[in-house]
Amino acid sequence: MVGRSKLVMVVGVVAVGLASVWLAARLLEAQAPGGEASAPGRFAPYTAPRTPDGRPNLNGIWQALTTAYWDLEAHGAAQGAFPQLLGAWGAEPGGQSVVEGGVIPYRPEALARRRANFDTRTTASVPGDGTDPPLGDPELKCWMPGVPRAMYLPYPLQIVQTPDAVLMTHEFNGTSRIVRMNGPEESPVDNTFFMGWSRGRWDGDTLVIDVTSLNERNWLDRAGNYYSATAHITERLTAVSPYHISYEATIEDPAVFTRAWKISFPLYRRMEPNVQLMEFKCQPFVEELLYGRFTKKGGPDSPRRRQQ
Amino acid sequence: MSGRQRVSLAVLVAALVVVSGLAATGRLRWLRDGVTTEPAAGEAWTPPRTPWGDPDLQGIYNYGTSTPLQRPPHLADKPVLSDEEAAQLQKELAYRLDRDRRDGGPQADVSRSYNDVWMDPARMRLTSDKRTSLIVDPPNGRLPPRVQRTLTPDEQRARAEQDLSTRRFNTGFMESYRDMDVGNRCIIRRRNEGGGHPYMPAIYNNMAQIFQAPGYVVIYSEMIHFSRIIPVDGRPFLPENVETWLGDPRGRWEGNALVVETRNFLSSAEVGRTGVVYGNANPKTYRIVERFTRVAPDRLHYEVTMSDPETWTQPFTILVPWNLTDEQIYEYQCQETNYDMYHWLHGARERERRGERFDPNAPDARAGDGEG
């Protein structure tokens, strides 16, 4: 066993060495002054390192750097929901649209719900209180963020890639989803999952994920953009450099939109030494928001009691 | 919102219904086959390796079992049962655990209404090695005695508050969400079910899937959808001041075993009625070392040693077999469909409105022992 692992190590070292030389050459190429590849948003042709089963290796910790979690569409900077409390901490930075063509193609009658979502985004209903449909942004309530929203929350995610399944695990609320690879298996149920039923396949060097069985409680951002339970999402992940994955999601939902539409942005590899997903169990952080109104006045968690 | 979603499912979930559909057949299979047997002694089996040379632990496992944590007193001299004894005990346990039987009268029927549809049939089966306790050390199969010491005034106060909180919960007069335990609050599993880890058999959701990539082992528990990311690349622990509900794990390989140490647990004061580590131990002095070893084509041994010099007089070790399963992991929704919190709190306020008052000495107040 020792002999074998030493051999593996030697082969590995040689492979890493060759890869570095090759990589350096590619980087020089990419940085050539005036070259097309140096333009923002463009990448020189790139062949990703392979996993043992010969697929592009997407393993790593990744994070989007957009403001799409506030609003997928273009938006100017704005005060937050509670400026009197949170000032600049809670304010919304401006951002450019990640939607192809700029604007989400809502059916006219579907726009009212987006407005209503936004207006009631901090009115947090809870399961059982009779509010139907539920009120309040699911992110605010520490619910699973849904697909594709989980991919552009301001928290990192980790991809663990195996031939049979790709695990995507998000720092936010520990939310995870299993992408079943090459499996014909249909979702056992409709209109159920926050994170959908994800089936993956390789289209050349692109990981294509077909997401169905989403539920109607998901939102797309803090601006109240949403889809319904008939949504079908197709994601495409392509390594375009050692440090970037090109991410695209096409959203089809005839109940809400006039046509399929697409978002895209890069996922950036987190490069800090020893970087890891931290625990972000937000459930305890939202209990007072959600359940404070049902606690006994003067109980151990009332603000009055805590100030004493 | 569809009618389906108005159906009050406290804990997801169409997925569970699907699982339980599979479960029905699964249970029949367990009961028919009885106790399975170990591979013949001395039979050589080399655990698989990943292409990059680590032991390959990957798969979907179920660690449910009816084997009790501690050896029952009447089996004190029987660490392992014969085939006949095991079959008999399994039958008895399965009967006792069956929530679909109707031989206990109306009151029992009501208490069993959270019935077998929701339960994991794997909980009906003894471990395949026919042990009488999950605890393998101390050799008597019992938890070591707890350390007897005088509590500090702060600890006494905390204990009294915990006691009162338990009484409020048991009598339905919850003052706040903090009167619910960590499982009810959808944060982590209750700690007597392992709180996420140690992974201890429970009535349902004994499912975990192991994923590996170079430098990482990830254990995805279905319950409260928790991906435990274990670096196996020799990196240091997080600084001590970073406290977490589920701890900060670090793994290493010892032969065919993955050995995991976990630190950085939240101190109890932060977590309301129930603490965050096993046995309500002191998170600062509690140590947990887990060993994951593939021992057969369809089985992994999960051994966990826990110690806390402030809580137990000696360390103890539990061995739980994880059995490969062809079932799937499904999305587990918790706070998203947690009807209990509203019903309990709103119910308590409603009772107060009607003039009922909390009585800490009511017969059903039964203060817990802090074991969650």
mmCIF file with all atom_site columns, N, CA and C in Angstrom, chain A residues 52 128 132 142 144 158 162 169 173-174 176 178 180 185 192-195 216-217 274-276 279 281 283 287-288 294-296 300-301, chain B residues 1 5-6 51 58 175-178 185 187 209 216 220 225 227 235 244-246 248 250 328-329 331 333 335-336 339 341-342 349 352:
data_model
loop_
_atom_site.group_PDB
_atom_site.id
_atom_site.type_symbol
_atom_site.label_atom_id
_atom_site.label_alt_id
_atom_site.label_comp_id
_atom_site.label_asym_id
_atom_site.label_entity_id
_atom_site.label_seq_id
_atom_site.pdbx_PDB_ins_code
_atom_site.Cartn_x
_atom_site.Cartn_y
_atom_site.Cartn_z
_atom_site.occupancy
_atom_site.B_iso_or_equiv
_atom_site.pdbx_formal_charge
_atom_site.auth_seq_id
_atom_site.auth_comp_id
_atom_site.auth_asym_id
_atom_site.auth_atom_id
_atom_site.pdbx_PDB_model_num
ATOM 1   N N  . PRO A 1 52  ? -11.224 12.126 -11.590 1.00 0.00 ? 52  PRO A N  1
ATOM 2   C CA . PRO A 1 52  ? -10.788 10.793 -12.020 1.00 0.00 ? 52  PRO A CA 1
ATOM 3   C C  . PRO A 1 52  ? -11.684 10.182 -13.092 1.00 0.00 ? 52  PRO A C  1
ATOM 4   N N  . GLY A 1 128 ? -49.209 27.923 10.003  1.00 0.00 ? 128 GLY A N  1
ATOM 5   C CA . GLY A 1 128 ? -50.251 27.667 10.983  1.00 0.00 ? 128 GLY A CA 1
ATOM 6   C C  . GLY A 1 128 ? -51.035 28.894 11.395  1.00 0.00 ? 128 GLY A C  1
ATOM 7   N N  . ASP A 1 132 ? -52.405 32.831 4.082   1.00 0.00 ? 132 ASP A N  1
ATOM 8   C CA . ASP A 1 132 ? -52.299 31.988 2.893   1.00 0.00 ? 132 ASP A CA 1
ATOM 9   C C  . ASP A 1 132 ? -52.536 32.844 1.655   1.00 0.00 ? 132 ASP A C  1
ATOM 10  N N  . CYS A 1 142 ? -35.403 32.737 7.137   1.00 0.00 ? 142 CYS A N  1
ATOM 11  C CA . CYS A 1 142 ? -34.450 31.625 7.244   1.00 0.00 ? 142 CYS A CA 1
ATOM 12  C C  . CYS A 1 142 ? -35.002 30.352 6.621   1.00 0.00 ? 142 CYS A C  1
ATOM 13  N N  . MET A 1 144 ? -35.252 27.700 3.384   1.00 0.00 ? 144 MET A N  1
ATOM 14  C CA . MET A 1 144 ? -34.338 27.318 2.306   1.00 0.00 ? 144 MET A CA 1
ATOM 15  C C  . MET A 1 144 ? -34.543 28.284 1.140   1.00 0.00 ? 144 MET A C  1
ATOM 16  N N  . GLN A 1 158 ? -20.332 25.227 -1.432  1.00 0.00 ? 158 GLN A N  1
ATOM 17  C CA . GLN A 1 158 ? -19.286 24.260 -1.743  1.00 0.00 ? 158 GLN A CA 1
ATOM 18  C C  . GLN A 1 158 ? -19.842 23.195 -2.663  1.00 0.00 ? 158 GLN A C  1
ATOM 19  N N  . THR A 1 162 ? -19.074 14.007 -7.473  1.00 0.00 ? 162 THR A N  1
ATOM 20  C CA . THR A 1 162 ? -18.775 12.585 -7.645  1.00 0.00 ? 162 THR A CA 1
ATOM 21  C C  . THR A 1 162 ? -19.450 12.147 -8.953  1.00 0.00 ? 162 THR A C  1
ATOM 22  N N  . THR A 1 169 ? -23.683 22.489 -1.367  1.00 0.00 ? 169 THR A N  1
ATOM 23  C CA . THR A 1 169 ? -24.062 22.831 -0.010  1.00 0.00 ? 169 THR A CA 1
ATOM 24  C C  . THR A 1 169 ? -23.752 24.299 0.232   1.00 0.00 ? 169 THR A C  1
ATOM 25  N N  . ASN A 1 173 ? -27.981 28.712 6.092   1.00 0.00 ? 173 ASN A N  1
ATOM 26  C CA . ASN A 1 173 ? -28.901 27.746 6.679   1.00 0.00 ? 173 ASN A CA 1
ATOM 27  C C  . ASN A 1 173 ? -28.493 26.297 6.401   1.00 0.00 ? 173 ASN A C  1
ATOM 28  N N  . GLY A 1 174 ? -27.234 26.088 5.982   1.00 0.00 ? 174 GLY A N  1
ATOM 29  C CA . GLY A 1 174 ? -26.791 24.723 5.709   1.00 0.00 ? 174 GLY A CA 1
ATOM 30  C C  . GLY A 1 174 ? -27.573 24.050 4.597   1.00 0.00 ? 174 GLY A C  1
ATOM 31  N N  . SER A 1 176 ? -28.739 22.299 1.415   1.00 0.00 ? 176 SER A N  1
ATOM 32  C CA . SER A 1 176 ? -27.996 21.467 0.479   1.00 0.00 ? 176 SER A CA 1
ATOM 33  C C  . SER A 1 176 ? -28.936 20.910 -0.554  1.00 0.00 ? 176 SER A C  1
ATOM 34  N N  . ILE A 1 178 ? -28.860 17.695 -3.636  1.00 0.00 ? 178 ILE A N  1
ATOM 35  C CA . ILE A 1 178 ? -28.147 16.622 -4.304  1.00 0.00 ? 178 ILE A CA 1
ATOM 36  C C  . ILE A 1 178 ? -28.549 16.653 -5.772  1.00 0.00 ? 178 ILE A C  1
ATOM 37  N N  . ARG A 1 180 ? -28.630 14.620 -8.873  1.00 0.00 ? 180 ARG A N  1
ATOM 38  C CA . ARG A 1 180 ? -28.497 13.211 -9.277  1.00 0.00 ? 180 ARG A CA 1
ATOM 39  C C  . ARG A 1 180 ? -28.028 13.172 -10.722 1.00 0.00 ? 180 ARG A C  1
ATOM 40  N N  . GLU A 1 185 ? -34.409 9.034  -13.074 1.00 0.00 ? 185 GLU A N  1
ATOM 41  C CA . GLU A 1 185 ? -35.488 9.052  -12.104 1.00 0.00 ? 185 GLU A CA 1
ATOM 42  C C  . GLU A 1 185 ? -36.219 10.397 -12.046 1.00 0.00 ? 185 GLU A C  1
ATOM 43  N N  . THR A 1 192 ? -43.277 20.680 -4.514  1.00 0.00 ? 192 THR A N  1
ATOM 44  C CA . THR A 1 192 ? -42.933 20.264 -3.169  1.00 0.00 ? 192 THR A CA 1
ATOM 45  C C  . THR A 1 192 ? -41.653 20.891 -2.640  1.00 0.00 ? 192 THR A C  1
ATOM 46  N N  . PHE A 1 193 ? -40.589 20.783 -3.398  1.00 0.00 ? 193 PHE A N  1
ATOM 47  C CA . PHE A 1 193 ? -39.278 21.040 -2.823  1.00 0.00 ? 193 PHE A CA 1
ATOM 48  C C  . PHE A 1 193 ? -38.854 22.497 -2.971  1.00 0.00 ? 193 PHE A C  1
ATOM 49  N N  . PHE A 1 194 ? -38.271 23.058 -1.906  1.00 0.00 ? 194 PHE A N  1
ATOM 50  C CA . PHE A 1 194 ? -37.685 24.395 -2.013  1.00 0.00 ? 194 PHE A CA 1
ATOM 51  C C  . PHE A 1 194 ? -36.486 24.358 -2.957  1.00 0.00 ? 194 PHE A C  1
ATOM 52  N N  . MET A 1 195 ? -35.688 23.298 -2.831  1.00 0.00 ? 195 MET A N  1
ATOM 53  C CA . MET A 1 195 ? -34.461 23.223 -3.624  1.00 0.00 ? 195 MET A CA 1
ATOM 54  C C  . MET A 1 195 ? -34.656 22.373 -4.880  1.00 0.00 ? 195 MET A C  1
ATOM 55  N N  . GLU A 1 216 ? -44.192 26.739 -4.738  1.00 0.00 ? 216 GLU A N  1
ATOM 56  C CA . GLU A 1 216 ? -44.619 28.091 -5.094  1.00 0.00 ? 216 GLU A CA 1
ATOM 57  C C  . GLU A 1 216 ? -44.274 29.108 -4.018  1.00 0.00 ? 216 GLU A C  1
ATOM 58  N N  . ARG A 1 217 ? -43.553 28.659 -2.975  1.00 0.00 ? 217 ARG A N  1
ATOM 59  C CA . ARG A 1 217 ? -43.218 29.603 -1.907  1.00 0.00 ? 217 ARG A CA 1
ATOM 60  C C  . ARG A 1 217 ? -41.874 30.279 -2.134  1.00 0.00 ? 217 ARG A C  1
ATOM 61  N N  . ASN A 1 274 ? -7.104  27.963 3.795   1.00 0.00 ? 274 ASN A N  1
ATOM 62  C CA . ASN A 1 274 ? -7.983  27.253 4.732   1.00 0.00 ? 274 ASN A CA 1
ATOM 63  C C  . ASN A 1 274 ? -9.423  27.757 4.728   1.00 0.00 ? 274 ASN A C  1
ATOM 64  N N  . VAL A 1 275 ? -9.851  28.373 3.645   1.00 0.00 ? 275 VAL A N  1
ATOM 65  C CA . VAL A 1 275 ? -11.235 28.874 3.601   1.00 0.00 ? 275 VAL A CA 1
ATOM 66  C C  . VAL A 1 275 ? -12.198 27.711 3.814   1.00 0.00 ? 275 VAL A C  1
ATOM 67  N N  . GLN A 1 276 ? -13.241 27.953 4.572   1.00 0.00 ? 276 GLN A N  1
ATOM 68  C CA . GLN A 1 276 ? -14.246 26.925 4.789   1.00 0.00 ? 276 GLN A CA 1
ATOM 69  C C  . GLN A 1 276 ? -15.617 27.575 4.909   1.00 0.00 ? 276 GLN A C  1
ATOM 70  N N  . GLU A 1 279 ? -20.621 27.920 9.860   1.00 0.00 ? 279 GLU A N  1
ATOM 71  C CA . GLU A 1 279 ? -21.996 27.568 10.189  1.00 0.00 ? 279 GLU A CA 1
ATOM 72  C C  . GLU A 1 279 ? -22.850 28.833 10.208  1.00 0.00 ? 279 GLU A C  1
ATOM 73  N N  . LYS A 1 281 ? -26.540 28.898 10.949  1.00 0.00 ? 281 LYS A N  1
ATOM 74  C CA . LYS A 1 281 ? -27.864 28.386 11.298  1.00 0.00 ? 281 LYS A CA 1
ATOM 75  C C  . LYS A 1 281 ? -28.692 29.588 11.709  1.00 0.00 ? 281 LYS A C  1
ATOM 76  N N  . GLN A 1 283 ? -31.897 29.958 12.031  1.00 0.00 ? 283 GLN A N  1
ATOM 77  C CA . GLN A 1 283 ? -33.178 29.760 12.701  1.00 0.00 ? 283 GLN A CA 1
ATOM 78  C C  . GLN A 1 283 ? -33.260 30.497 14.040  1.00 0.00 ? 283 GLN A C  1
ATOM 79  N N  . GLU A 1 287 ? -36.206 33.803 15.381  1.00 0.00 ? 287 GLU A N  1
ATOM 80  C CA . GLU A 1 287 ? -37.297 33.363 16.258  1.00 0.00 ? 287 GLU A CA 1
ATOM 81  C C  . GLU A 1 287 ? -38.077 34.540 16.839  1.00 0.00 ? 287 GLU A C  1
ATOM 82  N N  . GLU A 1 288 ? -37.366 35.597 17.244  1.00 0.00 ? 288 GLU A N  1
ATOM 83  C CA . GLU A 1 288 ? -38.085 36.737 17.820  1.00 0.00 ? 288 GLU A CA 1
ATOM 84  C C  . GLU A 1 288 ? -38.939 37.404 16.745  1.00 0.00 ? 288 GLU A C  1
ATOM 85  N N  . PHE A 1 294 ? -46.084 35.865 19.832  1.00 0.00 ? 294 PHE A N  1
ATOM 86  C CA . PHE A 1 294 ? -46.844 34.826 20.525  1.00 0.00 ? 294 PHE A CA 1
ATOM 87  C C  . PHE A 1 294 ? -46.235 34.466 21.878  1.00 0.00 ? 294 PHE A C  1
ATOM 88  N N  . THR A 1 295 ? -45.187 35.180 22.283  1.00 0.00 ? 295 THR A N  1
ATOM 89  C CA . THR A 1 295 ? -44.583 34.838 23.573  1.00 0.00 ? 295 THR A CA 1
ATOM 90  C C  . THR A 1 295 ? -45.329 35.562 24.691  1.00 0.00 ? 295 THR A C  1
ATOM 91  N N  . LYS A 1 296 ? -45.143 35.048 25.894  1.00 0.00 ? 296 LYS A N  1
ATOM 92  C CA . LYS A 1 296 ? -45.819 35.647 27.054  1.00 0.00 ? 296 LYS A CA 1
ATOM 93  C C  . LYS A 1 296 ? -45.149 36.974 27.353  1.00 0.00 ? 296 LYS A C  1
ATOM 94  N N  . PRO A 1 300 ? -39.093 35.265 29.266  1.00 0.00 ? 300 PRO A N  1
ATOM 95  C CA . PRO A 1 300 ? -37.629 35.365 29.300  1.00 0.00 ? 300 PRO A CA 1
ATOM 96  C C  . PRO A 1 300 ? -37.035 36.043 28.072  1.00 0.00 ? 300 PRO A C  1
ATOM 97  N N  . ASP A 1 301 ? -37.805 36.083 26.979  1.00 0.00 ? 301 ASP A N  1
ATOM 98  C CA . ASP A 1 301 ? -37.212 36.617 25.763  1.00 0.00 ? 301 ASP A CA 1
ATOM 99  C C  . ASP A 1 301 ? -37.837 37.933 25.324  1.00 0.00 ? 301 ASP A C  1
ATOM 100 N N  . MET B 2 1   ? -52.449 29.367 -3.045  1.00 0.00 ? 1   MET B N  1
ATOM 101 C CA . MET B 2 1   ? -51.843 28.176 -2.431  1.00 0.00 ? 1   MET B CA 1
ATOM 102 C C  . MET B 2 1   ? -52.766 26.988 -2.614  1.00 0.00 ? 1   MET B C  1
ATOM 103 N N  . GLN B 2 5   ? -51.234 22.096 0.244   1.00 0.00 ? 5   GLN B N  1
ATOM 104 C CA . GLN B 2 5   ? -50.293 22.712 1.168   1.00 0.00 ? 5   GLN B CA 1
ATOM 105 C C  . GLN B 2 5   ? -50.951 23.181 2.447   1.00 0.00 ? 5   GLN B C  1
ATOM 106 N N  . ARG B 2 6   ? -52.290 23.225 2.418   1.00 0.00 ? 6   ARG B N  1
ATOM 107 C CA . ARG B 2 6   ? -52.949 23.589 3.658   1.00 0.00 ? 6   ARG B CA 1
ATOM 108 C C  . ARG B 2 6   ? -52.989 22.417 4.623   1.00 0.00 ? 6   ARG B C  1
ATOM 109 N N  . PRO B 2 51  ? -10.317 6.924  -6.198  1.00 0.00 ? 51  PRO B N  1
ATOM 110 C CA . PRO B 2 51  ? -9.233  6.990  -7.182  1.00 0.00 ? 51  PRO B CA 1
ATOM 111 C C  . PRO B 2 51  ? -8.016  7.739  -6.653  1.00 0.00 ? 51  PRO B C  1
ATOM 112 N N  . GLN B 2 58  ? -18.256 6.199  0.573   1.00 0.00 ? 58  GLN B N  1
ATOM 113 C CA . GLN B 2 58  ? -19.429 6.827  -0.024  1.00 0.00 ? 58  GLN B CA 1
ATOM 114 C C  . GLN B 2 58  ? -20.609 5.872  -0.164  1.00 0.00 ? 58  GLN B C  1
ATOM 115 N N  . GLU B 2 175 ? -43.753 29.779 27.475  1.00 0.00 ? 175 GLU B N  1
ATOM 116 C CA . GLU B 2 175 ? -43.716 31.244 27.486  1.00 0.00 ? 175 GLU B CA 1
ATOM 117 C C  . GLU B 2 175 ? -43.136 31.764 26.182  1.00 0.00 ? 175 GLU B C  1
ATOM 118 N N  . SER B 2 176 ? -42.186 30.997 25.659  1.00 0.00 ? 176 SER B N  1
ATOM 119 C CA . SER B 2 176 ? -41.426 31.492 24.522  1.00 0.00 ? 176 SER B CA 1
ATOM 120 C C  . SER B 2 176 ? -40.923 30.315 23.709  1.00 0.00 ? 176 SER B C  1
ATOM 121 N N  . TYR B 2 177 ? -40.432 30.633 22.522  1.00 0.00 ? 177 TYR B N  1
ATOM 122 C CA . TYR B 2 177 ? -39.818 29.597 21.679  1.00 0.00 ? 177 TYR B CA 1
ATOM 123 C C  . TYR B 2 177 ? -38.657 28.919 22.387  1.00 0.00 ? 177 TYR B C  1
ATOM 124 N N  . ARG B 2 178 ? -38.100 29.561 23.365  1.00 0.00 ? 178 ARG B N  1
ATOM 125 C CA . ARG B 2 178 ? -36.979 28.942 24.079  1.00 0.00 ? 178 ARG B CA 1
ATOM 126 C C  . ARG B 2 178 ? -37.420 27.833 25.021  1.00 0.00 ? 178 ARG B C  1
ATOM 127 N N  . ARG B 2 185 ? -37.351 23.447 17.575  1.00 0.00 ? 185 ARG B N  1
ATOM 128 C CA . ARG B 2 185 ? -37.013 24.753 17.002  1.00 0.00 ? 185 ARG B CA 1
ATOM 129 C C  . ARG B 2 185 ? -36.349 24.620 15.630  1.00 0.00 ? 185 ARG B C  1
ATOM 130 N N  . ILE B 2 187 ? -33.437 23.573 14.790  1.00 0.00 ? 187 ILE B N  1
ATOM 131 C CA . ILE B 2 187 ? -32.046 24.012 14.715  1.00 0.00 ? 187 ILE B CA 1
ATOM 132 C C  . ILE B 2 187 ? -31.149 22.797 14.474  1.00 0.00 ? 187 ILE B C  1
ATOM 133 N N  . GLN B 2 209 ? -25.998 10.451 3.687   1.00 0.00 ? 209 GLN B N  1
ATOM 134 C CA . GLN B 2 209 ? -25.252 10.135 2.472   1.00 0.00 ? 209 GLN B CA 1
ATOM 135 C C  . GLN B 2 209 ? -23.846 10.710 2.611   1.00 0.00 ? 209 GLN B C  1
ATOM 136 N N  . TYR B 2 216 ? -11.761 16.236 1.383   1.00 0.00 ? 216 TYR B N  1
ATOM 137 C CA . TYR B 2 216 ? -13.032 16.415 2.096   1.00 0.00 ? 216 TYR B CA 1
ATOM 138 C C  . TYR B 2 216 ? -13.827 15.122 2.180   1.00 0.00 ? 216 TYR B C  1
ATOM 139 N N  . TYR B 2 220 ? -24.053 14.138 4.631   1.00 0.00 ? 220 TYR B N  1
ATOM 140 C CA . TYR B 2 220 ? -25.301 14.873 4.490   1.00 0.00 ? 220 TYR B CA 1
ATOM 141 C C  . TYR B 2 220 ? -26.386 14.116 5.231   1.00 0.00 ? 220 TYR B C  1
ATOM 142 N N  . HIS B 2 225 ? -31.668 18.797 7.117   1.00 0.00 ? 225 HIS B N  1
ATOM 143 C CA . HIS B 2 225 ? -30.788 19.041 5.970   1.00 0.00 ? 225 HIS B CA 1
ATOM 144 C C  . HIS B 2 225 ? -29.436 19.644 6.340   1.00 0.00 ? 225 HIS B C  1
ATOM 145 N N  . SER B 2 227 ? -25.397 19.403 5.976   1.00 0.00 ? 227 SER B N  1
ATOM 146 C CA . SER B 2 227 ? -24.180 18.879 5.369   1.00 0.00 ? 227 SER B CA 1
ATOM 147 C C  . SER B 2 227 ? -23.013 19.138 6.300   1.00 0.00 ? 227 SER B C  1
ATOM 148 N N  . ARG B 2 235 ? -5.760  20.786 8.119   1.00 0.00 ? 235 ARG B N  1
ATOM 149 C CA . ARG B 2 235 ? -5.856  22.200 8.510   1.00 0.00 ? 235 ARG B CA 1
ATOM 150 C C  . ARG B 2 235 ? -6.179  22.322 10.000  1.00 0.00 ? 235 ARG B C  1
ATOM 151 N N  . THR B 2 244 ? -20.272 27.014 17.582  1.00 0.00 ? 244 THR B N  1
ATOM 152 C CA . THR B 2 244 ? -21.265 26.559 16.607  1.00 0.00 ? 244 THR B CA 1
ATOM 153 C C  . THR B 2 244 ? -22.187 25.516 17.231  1.00 0.00 ? 244 THR B C  1
ATOM 154 N N  . TRP B 2 245 ? -23.349 25.345 16.620  1.00 0.00 ? 245 TRP B N  1
ATOM 155 C CA . TRP B 2 245 ? -24.304 24.334 17.079  1.00 0.00 ? 245 TRP B CA 1
ATOM 156 C C  . TRP B 2 245 ? -23.774 22.937 16.826  1.00 0.00 ? 245 TRP B C  1
ATOM 157 N N  . LEU B 2 246 ? -23.127 22.745 15.707  1.00 0.00 ? 246 LEU B N  1
ATOM 158 C CA . LEU B 2 246 ? -22.749 21.396 15.306  1.00 0.00 ? 246 LEU B CA 1
ATOM 159 C C  . LEU B 2 246 ? -21.259 21.144 15.368  1.00 0.00 ? 246 LEU B C  1
ATOM 160 N N  . ASP B 2 248 ? -17.026 22.129 14.871  1.00 0.00 ? 248 ASP B N  1
ATOM 161 C CA . ASP B 2 248 ? -16.116 22.308 13.744  1.00 0.00 ? 248 ASP B CA 1
ATOM 162 C C  . ASP B 2 248 ? -15.289 21.029 13.640  1.00 0.00 ? 248 ASP B C  1
ATOM 163 N N  . ARG B 2 250 ? -12.680 18.062 12.191  1.00 0.00 ? 250 ARG B N  1
ATOM 164 C CA . ARG B 2 250 ? -11.448 17.832 11.427  1.00 0.00 ? 250 ARG B CA 1
ATOM 165 C C  . ARG B 2 250 ? -11.239 16.323 11.348  1.00 0.00 ? 250 ARG B C  1
ATOM 166 N N  . GLN B 2 328 ? -33.513 6.673  -1.102  1.00 0.00 ? 328 GLN B N  1
ATOM 167 C CA . GLN B 2 328 ? -32.952 7.967  -1.476  1.00 0.00 ? 328 GLN B CA 1
ATOM 168 C C  . GLN B 2 328 ? -33.042 8.944  -0.307  1.00 0.00 ? 328 GLN B C  1
ATOM 169 N N  . ILE B 2 329 ? -32.245 9.975  -0.391  1.00 0.00 ? 329 ILE B N  1
ATOM 170 C CA . ILE B 2 329 ? -32.363 11.097 0.534   1.00 0.00 ? 329 ILE B CA 1
ATOM 171 C C  . ILE B 2 329 ? -33.329 12.108 -0.099  1.00 0.00 ? 329 ILE B C  1
ATOM 172 N N  . GLU B 2 331 ? -35.524 15.996 0.399   1.00 0.00 ? 331 GLU B N  1
ATOM 173 C CA . GLU B 2 331 ? -35.434 17.291 1.075   1.00 0.00 ? 331 GLU B CA 1
ATOM 174 C C  . GLU B 2 331 ? -36.254 17.259 2.364   1.00 0.00 ? 331 GLU B C  1
ATOM 175 N N  . GLN B 2 333 ? -37.883 19.485 5.085   1.00 0.00 ? 333 GLN B N  1
ATOM 176 C CA . GLN B 2 333 ? -38.261 20.852 5.439   1.00 0.00 ? 333 GLN B CA 1
ATOM 177 C C  . GLN B 2 333 ? -38.573 20.876 6.917   1.00 0.00 ? 333 GLN B C  1
ATOM 178 N N  . GLN B 2 335 ? -38.298 24.328 9.567   1.00 0.00 ? 335 GLN B N  1
ATOM 179 C CA . GLN B 2 335 ? -38.957 25.578 9.965   1.00 0.00 ? 335 GLN B CA 1
ATOM 180 C C  . GLN B 2 335 ? -39.935 26.046 8.895   1.00 0.00 ? 335 GLN B C  1
ATOM 181 N N  . GLU B 2 336 ? -39.694 25.644 7.666   1.00 0.00 ? 336 GLU B N  1
ATOM 182 C CA . GLU B 2 336 ? -40.564 26.071 6.573   1.00 0.00 ? 336 GLU B CA 1
ATOM 183 C C  . GLU B 2 336 ? -41.990 25.553 6.750   1.00 0.00 ? 336 GLU B C  1
ATOM 184 N N  . TYR B 2 339 ? -45.416 23.826 12.028  1.00 0.00 ? 339 TYR B N  1
ATOM 185 C CA . TYR B 2 339 ? -46.692 24.293 12.574  1.00 0.00 ? 339 TYR B CA 1
ATOM 186 C C  . TYR B 2 339 ? -46.694 24.250 14.103  1.00 0.00 ? 339 TYR B C  1
ATOM 187 N N  . MET B 2 341 ? -44.615 25.317 16.397  1.00 0.00 ? 341 MET B N  1
ATOM 188 C CA . MET B 2 341 ? -44.245 26.522 17.149  1.00 0.00 ? 341 MET B CA 1
ATOM 189 C C  . MET B 2 341 ? -45.456 27.421 17.339  1.00 0.00 ? 341 MET B C  1
ATOM 190 N N  . TYR B 2 342 ? -46.173 27.655 16.244  1.00 0.00 ? 342 TYR B N  1
ATOM 191 C CA . TYR B 2 342 ? -47.349 28.524 16.338  1.00 0.00 ? 342 TYR B CA 1
ATOM 192 C C  . TYR B 2 342 ? -48.416 27.884 17.217  1.00 0.00 ? 342 TYR B C  1
ATOM 193 N N  . ARG B 2 349 ? -51.090 30.972 24.867  1.00 0.00 ? 349 ARG B N  1
ATOM 194 C CA . ARG B 2 349 ? -51.660 32.311 25.081  1.00 0.00 ? 349 ARG B CA 1
ATOM 195 C C  . ARG B 2 349 ? -53.187 32.225 25.184  1.00 0.00 ? 349 ARG B C  1
ATOM 196 N N  . GLU B 2 352 ? -54.151 31.039 28.580  1.00 0.00 ? 352 GLU B N  1
ATOM 197 C CA . GLU B 2 352 ? -54.026 32.121 29.568  1.00 0.00 ? 352 GLU B CA 1
ATOM 198 C C  . GLU B 2 352 ? -55.209 33.078 29.459  1.00 0.00 ? 352 GLU B C  1
#
